[in-house]
Coordinates of C-alpha atoms in Angstrom, one line a residue:
M1 CA 93.7 75.3 139.1
Q2 CA 97.5 75.6 138.8
S3 CA 97.9 72.1 137.5
E4 CA 94.6 71.5 135.7
G5 CA 93.6 75.0 134.7
V6 CA 90.0 76.1 134.7
P7 CA 86.9 74.3 133.3
Q8 CA 86.2 75.5 129.7
G9 CA 82.8 77.3 129.5
S10 CA 82.3 77.5 133.2
V11 CA 80.7 80.7 134.6
L12 CA 83.6 81.2 137.1
S13 CA 86.4 80.4 134.6
V14 CA 87.2 84.0 133.7
T15 CA 86.8 85.3 137.2
L16 CA 89.1 82.6 138.6
F17 CA 91.6 83.2 135.9
I18 CA 91.7 87.0 136.6
V19 CA 92.0 86.5 140.3
H20 CA 94.9 84.0 139.8
L21 CA 96.7 86.2 137.3
S22 CA 96.2 89.5 139.1
Q23 CA 99.2 88.7 141.4
I24 CA 101.6 88.9 138.5
L25 CA 101.9 92.7 138.7
H26 CA 103.2 92.6 142.3
H27 CA 106.4 91.0 141.0
L28 CA 107.4 93.9 138.9
P29 CA 110.3 96.2 140.0
S30 CA 109.3 99.6 141.3
S31 CA 110.8 101.3 138.2
V32 CA 108.6 99.3 135.8
H33 CA 104.9 100.0 135.4
G34 CA 102.4 97.4 134.2
N35 CA 98.8 97.1 133.1
L36 CA 96.8 93.9 133.0
Y37 CA 93.4 93.2 131.4
A38 CA 92.5 89.5 131.4
D39 CA 95.4 87.9 129.6
D40 CA 96.7 91.1 127.9
L41 CA 99.8 92.3 129.8
Q42 CA 101.8 95.5 129.1
I43 CA 104.9 96.7 131.0
S44 CA 106.7 99.9 130.4
C45 CA 109.7 101.9 131.6
Q46 CA 110.8 105.4 130.9
G47 CA 114.1 107.2 131.1
S48 CA 116.9 109.0 129.2
N49 CA 119.4 106.1 129.3
M50 CA 118.6 103.3 126.9
T51 CA 121.1 100.9 128.6
L52 CA 119.4 101.4 132.0
I53 CA 115.9 101.0 130.5
E54 CA 116.9 97.8 128.7
R55 CA 118.4 96.4 132.0
Q56 CA 115.3 97.2 134.0
L57 CA 112.9 95.7 131.4
Q58 CA 114.9 92.6 131.1
N59 CA 114.9 92.2 134.9
A60 CA 111.1 92.6 134.9
V61 CA 110.7 90.1 132.1
N62 CA 112.8 87.5 133.9
K63 CA 110.7 87.9 137.1
L64 CA 107.5 87.5 135.1
V65 CA 108.8 84.4 133.3
A66 CA 109.8 82.9 136.7
W67 CA 106.4 83.6 138.2
C68 CA 104.6 82.1 135.2
N69 CA 106.7 79.0 135.4
N70 CA 105.9 78.5 139.1
N71 CA 102.1 79.1 138.6
G72 CA 101.3 77.2 135.5
H73 CA 101.4 80.0 132.9
T74 CA 103.5 80.6 129.8
I75 CA 104.5 83.9 128.1
S76 CA 104.6 83.4 124.4
P77 CA 107.7 85.1 122.8
A78 CA 106.0 84.9 119.3
K79 CA 103.1 87.0 120.5
S80 CA 105.2 89.5 122.3
R81 CA 106.3 92.8 120.8
C82 CA 108.4 95.8 121.9
V83 CA 107.8 99.5 120.9
H84 CA 110.3 102.3 121.6
F85 CA 108.2 105.5 122.1
C86 CA 110.3 108.5 121.5
R87 CA 110.5 111.7 119.4
K88 CA 114.1 111.4 118.4
R89 CA 114.8 111.9 114.7
N90 CA 118.4 110.9 114.6
I91 CA 119.7 107.3 114.6
H92 CA 119.2 105.7 118.0
L93 CA 119.4 102.2 119.4
D94 CA 116.3 100.2 120.2
P95 CA 116.2 98.0 123.3
V96 CA 116.9 94.2 123.0
I97 CA 114.7 92.2 125.3
H98 CA 114.8 88.4 125.5
I99 CA 112.1 85.9 126.7
Q100 CA 113.7 82.5 127.2
N101 CA 116.7 83.4 125.0
I102 CA 114.4 84.6 122.2
A103 CA 114.6 88.3 121.3
I104 CA 111.4 90.2 121.2
P105 CA 111.0 92.0 117.9
V106 CA 110.9 95.8 118.0
V107 CA 108.1 97.2 115.9
D108 CA 106.9 100.6 114.9
D109 CA 103.3 100.2 116.2
I110 CA 101.4 97.7 118.3
R111 CA 97.8 96.9 119.0
F112 CA 96.8 96.8 122.6
L113 CA 93.1 96.5 123.6
R114 CA 92.0 97.3 120.0
V115 CA 93.9 100.6 119.9
I116 CA 97.0 100.8 117.8
F117 CA 99.9 102.7 119.4
D118 CA 102.7 103.9 117.1
R119 CA 106.1 104.9 118.3
K120 CA 105.5 108.7 118.0
L121 CA 101.9 108.5 119.3
T122 CA 100.4 110.2 116.3
F123 CA 97.7 107.5 116.2
L124 CA 97.7 107.7 112.4
P125 CA 97.9 103.9 111.9
H126 CA 95.0 103.4 114.3
I127 CA 92.8 105.9 112.5
L128 CA 93.7 104.6 109.1
H129 CA 92.9 101.0 110.2
L130 CA 89.6 102.2 111.9
R131 CA 88.6 104.1 108.7
K132 CA 89.2 101.1 106.5
R133 CA 87.2 98.8 108.8
C134 CA 84.3 101.3 109.0
E135 CA 84.3 101.7 105.2
R136 CA 83.6 98.0 104.9
S137 CA 80.8 98.2 107.4
L138 CA 79.2 101.0 105.4
N139 CA 78.2 98.4 102.9
I140 CA 75.6 97.1 105.4
L141 CA 73.9 100.5 105.3
K142 CA 74.1 100.7 101.5
V143 CA 72.3 97.4 101.1
L144 CA 69.5 98.3 103.5
S145 CA 69.0 101.9 102.3
K146 CA 67.4 101.3 98.9
T147 CA 65.2 104.3 98.2
S148 CA 62.2 102.4 96.9
W149 CA 62.0 99.6 99.6
G150 CA 64.8 100.3 102.1
A151 CA 64.6 100.6 105.9
D152 CA 63.5 103.8 107.5
R153 CA 65.9 106.4 108.8
T154 CA 65.5 105.5 112.5
S155 CA 66.4 101.9 111.9
L156 CA 69.4 102.8 109.7
L157 CA 70.7 105.3 112.3
R158 CA 70.4 102.6 115.0
I159 CA 72.4 100.2 112.9
Y160 CA 75.0 102.9 112.2
Q161 CA 75.3 103.6 115.9
A162 CA 75.6 100.0 116.8
V163 CA 78.0 98.8 114.1
I164 CA 80.1 101.8 113.0
L165 CA 79.8 104.6 115.4
S166 CA 80.5 102.4 118.4
S167 CA 83.9 101.5 116.8
I168 CA 84.7 105.2 116.3
D169 CA 83.7 106.0 119.9
Y170 CA 85.8 103.2 121.4
G171 CA 89.1 104.5 122.6
C172 CA 88.5 108.1 121.5
M173 CA 89.8 109.3 124.9
V174 CA 93.2 107.8 123.9
Y175 CA 93.4 108.6 120.2
G176 CA 91.8 111.9 120.7
S177 CA 95.3 113.3 121.3
A178 CA 96.0 113.0 117.5
R179 CA 96.3 116.1 115.4
P180 CA 93.0 117.6 114.1
T181 CA 94.1 116.9 110.5
V182 CA 94.4 113.2 111.4
L183 CA 91.1 113.1 113.3
R184 CA 89.3 114.7 110.3
R185 CA 89.9 111.5 108.3
L186 CA 87.1 109.9 110.3
D187 CA 84.6 112.7 109.4
T188 CA 84.1 111.3 105.9
I189 CA 82.8 108.0 107.4
H190 CA 80.4 110.0 109.6
H191 CA 79.2 112.1 106.7
S192 CA 78.8 109.2 104.3
A193 CA 76.8 107.2 106.9
L194 CA 74.5 110.2 107.6
R195 CA 73.9 110.7 103.8
I196 CA 73.0 107.0 103.4
C197 CA 70.7 107.0 106.5
S198 CA 68.8 110.1 105.5
G199 CA 68.9 109.6 101.8
A200 CA 70.2 113.2 101.3
F201 CA 71.8 114.1 98.0
R202 CA 75.5 113.8 97.8
T203 CA 76.0 117.6 97.5
S204 CA 74.2 118.3 100.8
P205 CA 76.1 120.4 103.3
V206 CA 77.5 118.4 106.3
E207 CA 75.9 120.8 108.8
S208 CA 72.5 120.0 107.3
L209 CA 73.2 116.3 107.7
Y210 CA 74.0 116.7 111.4
V211 CA 70.7 118.5 112.0
I212 CA 68.5 116.4 109.8
C213 CA 69.7 113.2 111.5
N214 CA 70.1 114.9 114.9
Q215 CA 73.6 113.5 115.3
L216 CA 76.5 115.5 116.9
P217 CA 79.6 116.3 114.8
L218 CA 82.4 113.9 115.7
H219 CA 84.6 116.5 117.4
L220 CA 81.7 117.4 119.8
R221 CA 81.0 113.7 120.3
R222 CA 84.6 113.0 121.2
Q223 CA 84.4 115.9 123.7
R224 CA 81.3 114.5 125.3
I225 CA 82.8 111.0 125.7
S226 CA 86.1 112.3 127.0
A227 CA 84.6 114.7 129.5
L228 CA 82.1 112.1 130.8
Y229 CA 84.8 109.5 131.1
F230 CA 86.9 112.0 133.1
F231 CA 83.8 112.8 135.3
R232 CA 83.2 109.1 135.9
A233 CA 86.8 108.5 136.9
Q234 CA 86.5 111.3 139.4
S235 CA 83.4 109.7 140.9
V236 CA 85.1 106.3 141.4
P237 CA 87.3 106.1 144.5
R238 CA 90.9 105.2 143.8
H239 CA 90.5 105.4 140.1
P240 CA 94.0 105.6 138.5
I241 CA 93.1 108.6 136.3
S242 CA 91.8 110.6 139.2
Q243 CA 95.3 110.6 140.7
L244 CA 97.1 111.8 137.6
T245 CA 98.4 115.4 137.8
L246 CA 100.7 117.3 135.5
P247 CA 104.0 118.5 137.1
A248 CA 104.6 122.2 137.3
F249 CA 107.5 122.2 134.9
L250 CA 105.3 120.5 132.2
H251 CA 102.6 123.2 132.7
R252 CA 105.2 125.8 131.8
L253 CA 106.4 123.7 128.8
Y254 CA 102.9 123.3 127.4
A255 CA 102.2 127.0 128.0
A256 CA 105.3 128.0 126.1
R257 CA 104.5 125.6 123.2
P258 CA 100.7 125.8 122.6
S259 CA 101.1 123.5 119.6
R260 CA 101.9 120.5 121.9
I261 CA 98.9 118.3 122.6
L262 CA 98.0 118.0 126.2
P263 CA 97.6 114.7 128.0
F264 CA 94.0 113.4 128.4
C265 CA 93.3 114.8 131.9
E266 CA 94.6 118.2 130.9
R267 CA 92.5 118.1 127.8
A268 CA 89.4 117.2 129.8
K269 CA 90.1 120.1 132.2
M270 CA 90.4 122.5 129.3
L271 CA 86.9 121.4 128.2
L272 CA 85.6 122.1 131.7
H273 CA 87.3 125.5 131.6
D274 CA 85.7 126.4 128.3
S275 CA 82.3 125.4 129.6
D276 CA 82.7 127.3 132.9
R277 CA 82.7 124.1 134.9
N278 CA 86.3 124.0 136.0
N279 CA 85.4 124.6 139.7
I280 CA 83.3 121.4 139.9
T281 CA 84.2 118.6 142.2
V282 CA 82.5 115.3 141.3
Q283 CA 81.1 113.4 144.3
S284 CA 82.6 110.0 144.7
S285 CA 80.3 107.0 145.1
D286 CA 81.0 104.5 147.9
F287 CA 79.5 101.3 146.4
S288 CA 80.5 99.2 149.4
R289 CA 79.0 101.4 152.1
F290 CA 76.6 98.8 153.4
P291 CA 77.3 95.1 153.5
P292 CA 74.3 92.9 152.3
W293 CA 73.4 91.9 155.9
D294 CA 73.3 95.5 157.2
I295 CA 71.3 97.3 154.6
P296 CA 69.1 99.9 156.4
H297 CA 65.4 99.7 156.1
F298 CA 63.6 102.8 154.9
S299 CA 59.9 103.5 154.7
Y300 CA 57.7 106.6 154.6
L301 CA 54.1 107.6 155.3
N302 CA 51.6 108.9 152.8
P303 CA 48.5 110.2 154.6
F304 CA 47.2 111.6 151.3
S305 CA 47.0 108.4 149.3
G306 CA 43.8 108.1 147.3
F307 CA 43.5 111.9 146.8
D308 CA 44.3 113.3 143.3
K309 CA 45.9 116.7 143.6
S310 CA 44.3 118.0 140.4
S311 CA 40.7 117.2 141.5
T312 CA 41.0 117.8 145.3
A313 CA 40.7 121.2 146.9
P314 CA 43.7 122.5 148.9
V315 CA 41.6 122.8 152.1
T316 CA 41.1 119.0 152.0
F317 CA 44.8 118.4 152.0
Q318 CA 45.2 120.9 154.9
Q319 CA 42.6 119.0 156.9
L320 CA 44.2 115.7 156.2
F321 CA 47.6 117.2 157.3
H322 CA 46.1 118.6 160.6
H323 CA 44.6 115.1 161.4
H324 CA 48.0 113.5 160.6
R325 CA 49.8 116.0 162.9
Y326 CA 47.3 115.2 165.7
R327 CA 48.3 111.5 165.5
Y328 CA 52.0 112.3 165.4
S329 CA 52.0 115.3 167.8
S330 CA 54.9 113.8 169.8
F331 CA 57.2 114.0 166.8
I332 CA 59.0 117.3 166.1
P333 CA 58.2 118.3 162.4
I334 CA 60.9 119.3 160.0
F335 CA 60.0 120.4 156.5
T336 CA 62.5 120.1 153.6
D337 CA 62.3 121.3 150.0
G338 CA 64.5 121.9 146.9
S339 CA 64.1 124.4 144.2
K340 CA 65.6 124.9 140.7
S341 CA 65.0 127.9 138.4
D342 CA 67.0 129.6 135.7
G343 CA 70.5 130.3 137.2
H344 CA 69.5 129.2 140.8
V345 CA 69.4 125.9 142.7
G346 CA 68.7 125.9 146.4
C347 CA 67.4 123.9 149.3
G348 CA 65.6 124.8 152.5
V349 CA 65.0 123.2 155.9
V350 CA 62.3 124.5 158.3
S351 CA 62.2 123.3 161.9
P352 CA 60.3 124.8 164.9
S353 CA 63.5 126.4 166.2
D354 CA 65.4 127.3 163.1
T355 CA 65.4 127.7 159.3
L356 CA 68.3 126.7 157.0
S357 CA 68.7 127.6 153.3
Y358 CA 71.6 126.9 151.1
R359 CA 72.4 127.6 147.5
L360 CA 73.9 124.8 145.4
H361 CA 75.8 124.7 142.1
N362 CA 73.8 125.5 139.1
C363 CA 74.6 122.0 137.7
C364 CA 72.6 120.3 140.4
S365 CA 69.2 119.0 139.6
V366 CA 66.1 119.6 141.6
F367 CA 66.2 115.9 142.7
T368 CA 69.7 116.5 144.1
A369 CA 68.5 119.6 145.9
E370 CA 65.6 117.6 147.5
L371 CA 68.1 115.0 148.7
V372 CA 70.5 117.6 150.0
A373 CA 67.7 119.2 152.0
I374 CA 66.9 115.9 153.6
F375 CA 70.6 115.3 154.4
C376 CA 70.9 118.8 156.0
A377 CA 67.8 118.0 158.1
L378 CA 69.4 114.9 159.4
Q379 CA 72.6 116.7 160.2
E380 CA 70.5 119.3 162.1
I381 CA 68.8 116.5 164.1
S382 CA 72.1 114.8 165.1
P383 CA 73.2 117.1 168.0
S384 CA 69.6 117.5 169.3
N385 CA 68.6 116.2 172.7
Q386 CA 65.2 115.2 171.4
R387 CA 64.7 111.7 169.9
N388 CA 61.4 111.8 168.0
F389 CA 61.4 113.6 164.6
I390 CA 59.3 113.5 161.5
I391 CA 60.7 114.8 158.2
Y392 CA 58.2 116.1 155.6
T393 CA 59.1 116.4 151.9
D394 CA 57.1 116.9 148.7
S395 CA 59.5 114.9 146.6
M396 CA 58.0 111.4 146.1
S397 CA 61.0 110.5 143.8
A398 CA 63.4 111.1 146.7
L399 CA 61.4 108.9 149.1
E400 CA 61.1 106.2 146.5
T401 CA 64.8 106.3 145.8
L402 CA 65.6 106.0 149.5
S403 CA 63.2 103.1 149.9
H404 CA 64.9 101.0 147.1
Y405 CA 68.5 100.5 148.0
D406 CA 70.9 99.9 145.2
I407 CA 74.7 100.0 145.1
Q408 CA 74.6 102.5 142.2
M409 CA 72.0 104.8 143.8
H410 CA 72.4 108.5 144.1
P411 CA 75.5 109.3 146.3
V412 CA 73.6 111.8 148.4
A413 CA 70.9 109.1 149.0
L414 CA 73.7 106.8 150.2
K415 CA 74.9 109.5 152.6
I416 CA 71.3 109.9 153.9
L417 CA 70.9 106.2 154.5
S418 CA 74.3 106.2 156.3
I419 CA 73.5 109.0 158.7
L420 CA 70.0 107.6 159.2
H421 CA 71.6 104.3 160.1
F422 CA 73.9 106.0 162.6
L423 CA 71.1 108.1 164.2
R424 CA 68.9 105.1 164.7
K425 CA 71.7 103.3 166.5
E426 CA 71.9 106.3 168.8
G427 CA 68.3 105.9 169.7
F428 CA 66.6 108.4 167.4
S429 CA 63.2 107.7 166.0
I430 CA 62.9 109.3 162.6
I431 CA 59.8 109.1 160.4
F432 CA 59.6 110.3 156.8
C433 CA 56.3 111.6 155.3
W434 CA 55.3 112.9 151.9
V435 CA 53.2 116.0 151.6
P436 CA 51.8 117.6 148.4
S437 CA 53.3 120.9 147.4
H438 CA 51.6 124.3 147.0
V439 CA 48.4 123.3 148.8
G440 CA 48.7 125.7 151.7
I441 CA 50.7 123.5 154.2
S442 CA 52.6 126.3 156.0
G443 CA 55.9 124.4 156.7
N444 CA 56.2 123.2 153.1
E445 CA 55.4 126.7 151.8
I446 CA 58.1 128.3 154.0
A447 CA 60.7 125.7 152.9
D448 CA 59.9 126.3 149.3
S449 CA 60.2 130.0 149.7
I450 CA 63.6 130.0 151.4
A451 CA 64.9 127.4 148.9
K452 CA 64.1 129.7 146.0
F453 CA 65.9 132.7 147.6
A454 CA 68.8 130.9 149.2
S455 CA 72.1 132.9 149.0
S456 CA 74.5 131.1 151.2
F457 CA 76.5 128.6 149.1
L458 CA 76.8 125.1 150.5
S459 CA 80.2 123.3 149.8
Q460 CA 78.7 120.2 148.3
D461 CA 80.2 117.9 145.7
I462 CA 78.1 117.4 142.6
P463 CA 76.9 113.9 141.6
Y464 CA 78.1 112.5 138.4
S465 CA 74.5 112.3 136.9
D466 CA 74.1 116.1 137.4
V467 CA 77.5 116.9 135.9
K468 CA 76.8 114.7 133.0
K469 CA 73.4 116.3 132.2
S470 CA 74.8 119.8 132.6
F471 CA 77.8 119.2 130.3
V472 CA 75.8 117.4 127.6
S473 CA 73.4 120.4 127.7
H474 CA 76.4 122.7 127.2
L475 CA 77.5 120.7 124.2
Y476 CA 74.1 120.9 122.5
T477 CA 74.0 124.6 123.2
T478 CA 77.4 124.9 121.5
W479 CA 76.1 122.9 118.6
Q480 CA 73.0 125.2 118.4
N481 CA 75.2 128.3 118.4
N482 CA 77.3 126.9 115.6
W483 CA 74.1 126.2 113.7
D484 CA 72.8 129.7 114.2
L485 CA 75.9 131.0 112.3
Q486 CA 74.8 129.0 109.2
M487 CA 72.6 131.8 107.9
N488 CA 73.2 130.9 104.3
N489 CA 72.2 127.3 104.9
K490 CA 68.8 126.6 103.3
L491 CA 67.9 124.0 105.9
H492 CA 68.5 126.6 108.6
F493 CA 65.8 128.8 107.1
V494 CA 63.3 126.0 107.5
K495 CA 64.7 124.5 110.8
P496 CA 66.4 127.1 112.9
F497 CA 66.3 125.0 116.1
I498 CA 67.9 121.6 116.4
D499 CA 65.5 118.8 117.4
M500 CA 64.2 115.5 116.1
W501 CA 61.8 115.7 113.2
P502 CA 59.2 112.9 112.7
V503 CA 60.4 110.2 110.4
H504 CA 58.1 108.9 107.7
P505 CA 57.9 105.1 107.8
I506 CA 57.9 104.9 104.0
R507 CA 61.5 105.2 102.9
E508 CA 60.8 106.8 99.5
L509 CA 58.7 109.6 100.9
D510 CA 61.1 110.3 103.7
V511 CA 64.0 110.6 101.3
K512 CA 62.0 113.1 99.2
L513 CA 61.1 115.1 102.3
T514 CA 64.8 115.2 103.3
R515 CA 66.0 116.4 100.0
L516 CA 63.3 119.1 99.9
R517 CA 64.2 120.3 103.4
I518 CA 67.9 120.5 102.6
E519 CA 67.0 121.8 99.1
H520 CA 69.6 119.7 97.4
T521 CA 68.1 117.4 94.7
R522 CA 69.3 115.7 91.5
F523 CA 67.7 118.3 89.3
T524 CA 69.0 121.4 91.1
H525 CA 72.5 120.2 92.0
K526 CA 73.6 117.3 89.8
H527 CA 75.7 119.8 87.8
L528 CA 78.1 120.0 90.7
I529 CA 78.9 116.3 90.2
F530 CA 79.0 116.1 86.4
G531 CA 80.6 119.5 85.9
E532 CA 77.7 120.8 83.9
R533 CA 76.2 124.3 83.7
T534 CA 73.8 125.4 86.4
P535 CA 70.2 124.9 85.2
V536 CA 68.5 128.2 84.6
C537 CA 64.7 128.8 84.5
P538 CA 63.7 129.9 81.0
T539 CA 61.0 132.1 82.4
C540 CA 62.7 133.8 85.4
Y541 CA 66.3 133.6 84.1
T542 CA 67.6 132.6 87.5
D543 CA 69.1 129.4 88.8
F544 CA 66.6 126.6 89.5
T545 CA 66.0 126.2 93.3
I546 CA 63.3 124.4 95.3
N547 CA 61.8 127.7 96.3
L548 CA 61.7 128.9 92.7
I549 CA 60.0 125.7 91.4
L550 CA 57.4 125.3 94.1
I551 CA 56.6 129.0 94.9
E552 CA 58.1 131.7 92.8
C553 CA 58.1 130.6 89.1
P554 CA 54.9 131.7 87.3
S555 CA 55.2 129.0 84.7
F556 CA 54.8 126.3 87.3
K557 CA 51.9 128.1 88.9
S558 CA 50.0 128.4 85.7
H559 CA 50.4 124.7 84.8
P560 CA 47.2 122.7 85.1
N561 CA 48.9 120.0 87.2
Y562 CA 50.1 122.5 89.7
P563 CA 48.0 122.0 93.0
H564 CA 45.7 124.7 94.3
V565 CA 47.6 126.9 96.9
L566 CA 46.4 129.5 99.3
A567 CA 48.4 132.4 100.8
V568 CA 49.2 132.2 104.5
P569 CA 49.5 135.6 106.2
G570 CA 52.4 135.8 108.6
D571 CA 54.1 132.6 107.3
P572 CA 57.9 132.9 108.2
L573 CA 58.7 132.0 104.6
D574 CA 56.1 134.4 103.3
G575 CA 55.2 131.5 101.0
R576 CA 52.2 129.3 100.5
Y577 CA 50.8 126.0 101.7
I578 CA 48.7 123.3 100.3
S579 CA 45.5 122.7 102.2
V580 CA 45.2 119.0 103.0
P581 CA 42.2 117.9 105.2
G582 CA 43.1 115.7 108.1
V583 CA 46.8 116.4 108.2
S584 CA 48.2 117.0 111.7
I585 CA 51.6 116.8 113.4
G586 CA 53.6 113.8 112.3
W587 CA 51.2 113.0 109.4
Y588 CA 51.8 113.4 105.6
P589 CA 49.2 113.5 102.8
S590 CA 48.5 110.3 101.1
H591 CA 48.4 111.9 97.6
L592 CA 51.9 113.4 98.0
A593 CA 53.2 111.0 95.4
G594 CA 50.6 112.1 92.9
L595 CA 51.6 115.7 93.5
L596 CA 55.2 114.9 92.7
K597 CA 54.2 113.0 89.6
G598 CA 52.4 116.0 88.4
I599 CA 55.5 118.2 88.8
K600 CA 57.6 115.5 87.2
R601 CA 55.3 115.5 84.1
R602 CA 56.1 119.2 83.9
G603 CA 59.5 118.0 82.9
H604 CA 61.5 118.4 86.1
S605 CA 62.5 115.2 87.9
L606 CA 63.1 116.7 91.3
G607 CA 63.0 113.7 93.7
L608 CA 61.6 115.8 96.5
A609 CA 58.5 116.5 98.6
L610 CA 56.8 119.3 100.5
R611 CA 58.2 120.6 103.8
V612 CA 56.3 120.8 107.1
V613 CA 55.5 124.3 108.3
T614 CA 53.5 125.6 111.2
V615 CA 50.6 127.7 110.2
P616 CA 50.2 130.7 112.4
G617 CA 47.0 130.9 114.3
G618 CA 46.3 127.1 114.1
D619 CA 47.1 124.1 116.2
S620 CA 48.0 121.8 113.3
E621 CA 51.0 121.4 111.2
R622 CA 50.5 121.4 107.4
I623 CA 52.5 120.5 104.4
G624 CA 54.0 123.7 103.1
S625 CA 55.3 124.4 99.6
G626 CA 58.7 125.7 100.7

C-alpha cells in the first residue's frame, strides 16, 4: 500500500486509506491539536505569543511532512491555507509557516468540511455563501410549482427538504454561534421556499406559512438539531464533545458579558435549562458489549397465542394462566410492569417475597419503564439462593426487542442481556413469559398498580431515544404557544392547533384552498405590492376580505350565481357552510371550480376556494364558506 497505493474503486480503498492515515495525528506535538477526516487535515495552536505559536506550528508541519515522505503521502502547499483567529483590531503580525520552503498563504477565511470559518468567527461569509447557493436551488421549486399543472405540496416540500433544507441544516451546530442578525439572512430562503411549495400569496404572514406547511421556524429547527446532536454525543462513549467543559473563569466572563455568544456545549445546556431538562443524564450505549461469537440467546413463552384479547373473556385467560403455572410450578414467578401517565412514569416488580416500585424521569417512555422493570427483576434475582425463576411481563414489544439482538438496540435492553448472560453462567435458569394486561391475573394487576403510584425515584440514566422525543415535543409545544399569541392572524382563527392538513392532489385547487385559509389573495392584497389603494366594497363600505365576500356582503348573497348556503348553529365562525353530498374528511367537492368561476363572473378574481370546517353534531367535515 505504501509503494503502490490502494486500488481505485475497491470497496476497501477508503477504509484502508483512513486506517493508514490515522497514525499521522500521533506525530503532532502536545501543544498542537489536530483533526482528520479522510484526507482533510487541520492543525491548530493557541496562545498569546505569536512567535511561540509560529515556532510550534512550524515544528508540527515539519513532523507531518517527514511522516508523509516516509509513508508515501504528500502535503500540497498550493492547497494549504493558514487563518489567524483573533479579535484584535490593531495591526498585528500573522504567522509565517512553510511547507517544503513554500510559505502558506494567510487568508481571512477558509472552508473546512463545507463550513467557512472566518478569522473572527462571525460565520457571515459562510451564511452569505449558503444563501447564494440556496437561492440557485430555489429555481428547481419554481419550475415544478406551476399553479395549473405543478407538483403537489407534499412533493415540493420533500424536494425542498432534500435539496435546500439539508444544506441549511448541515453544520448549524457550528455556525449557530453567529449573531441573530446574521442568522436571519437564511430566513428569507425558508420563507420563499414555503411560499413556493404552498402557493401562498406573496403577502402572506410567515407564521401562517409555517403552520400551513407544518414546518418549524429555522431558529427552532436549529435548536432541535443542536440539542439532539449534544444528546447523541453524550450517549456515545469517549465522544470528544462529551468531555468539553467550560473553565470557571470563563463562566464568570460570560456571566459578566451576556452579549458574548457561548460555545456550543454551553448553548446546548442553556436549551436544556430553558426546557427544564438540565438535570438529565443521557445513557451511554456500549455498542461492543457482546462479540459476534458470544451473543446471548433470548426466547420467551406465550401460552396465550391464538386467543384474541378483544374477543376472549378474562376468565379464559385466567384459566390458561393457571394451567401454565401448574406446568412451571417449580419456577418462582416474578411480575414486572411499567406505567406512564401525565406527569408520572414508574415501574413495578412483584415477587412472592417482596414488591419493588420506582419512579422514573418524566422523559422516559412506557417502553423504557417496561425494560427497567425487567432489569430490576434480574437484579433482585442475582443475590438469591434459588436458581429457577420465571419473569412475566405484559410488554410484547420489550420481549421482541430482547429476542432480536442489534448493536444499536435500546441501552437498557443491552444491560438486560448482559446481566442475563452473567446469571446463566452462574447457574440460574430464567424463563420469560408474556401475559395479557388487565384480565385479572393477580400478579400483573399488582405490578401495574404499584407502578402507577411509585414515589421512590430510581437513579437511572435516560436513553437517547426518550430524551429526543421529549425535547422535540417541548419544541413543538413552544411553537404552539407562539402560534397561540397570533390572535390577529386570520389563519389562527381557522386553524388554532398546529397539525398537518390533508393536501389536495390537484395543485390548482390546493393553492386556492391555501390562499383562502390564509385569507391573502391577489384581489384582496395586491395593493400592498403595487402601492394601490385598498379595495373597498361599494355596498358595505369596508375593505374587501375573504369573510366579507363569502359570508357578510349582501350583494354577493343576492347574486344568482351565489351558491345556496345554510346556517350552522354553533359554528365557531358563526358563519355558513355549503351542503355538498358525499363530502367527508380529506375530500373536496368536484364542482369547486364551478363555484369559483361563478364568483369570478361577479367581477372579483379571488384565486381562492372554500375552507374546511367541522360541523358540530356531525361526524363529517364539510366545505365551509369562511
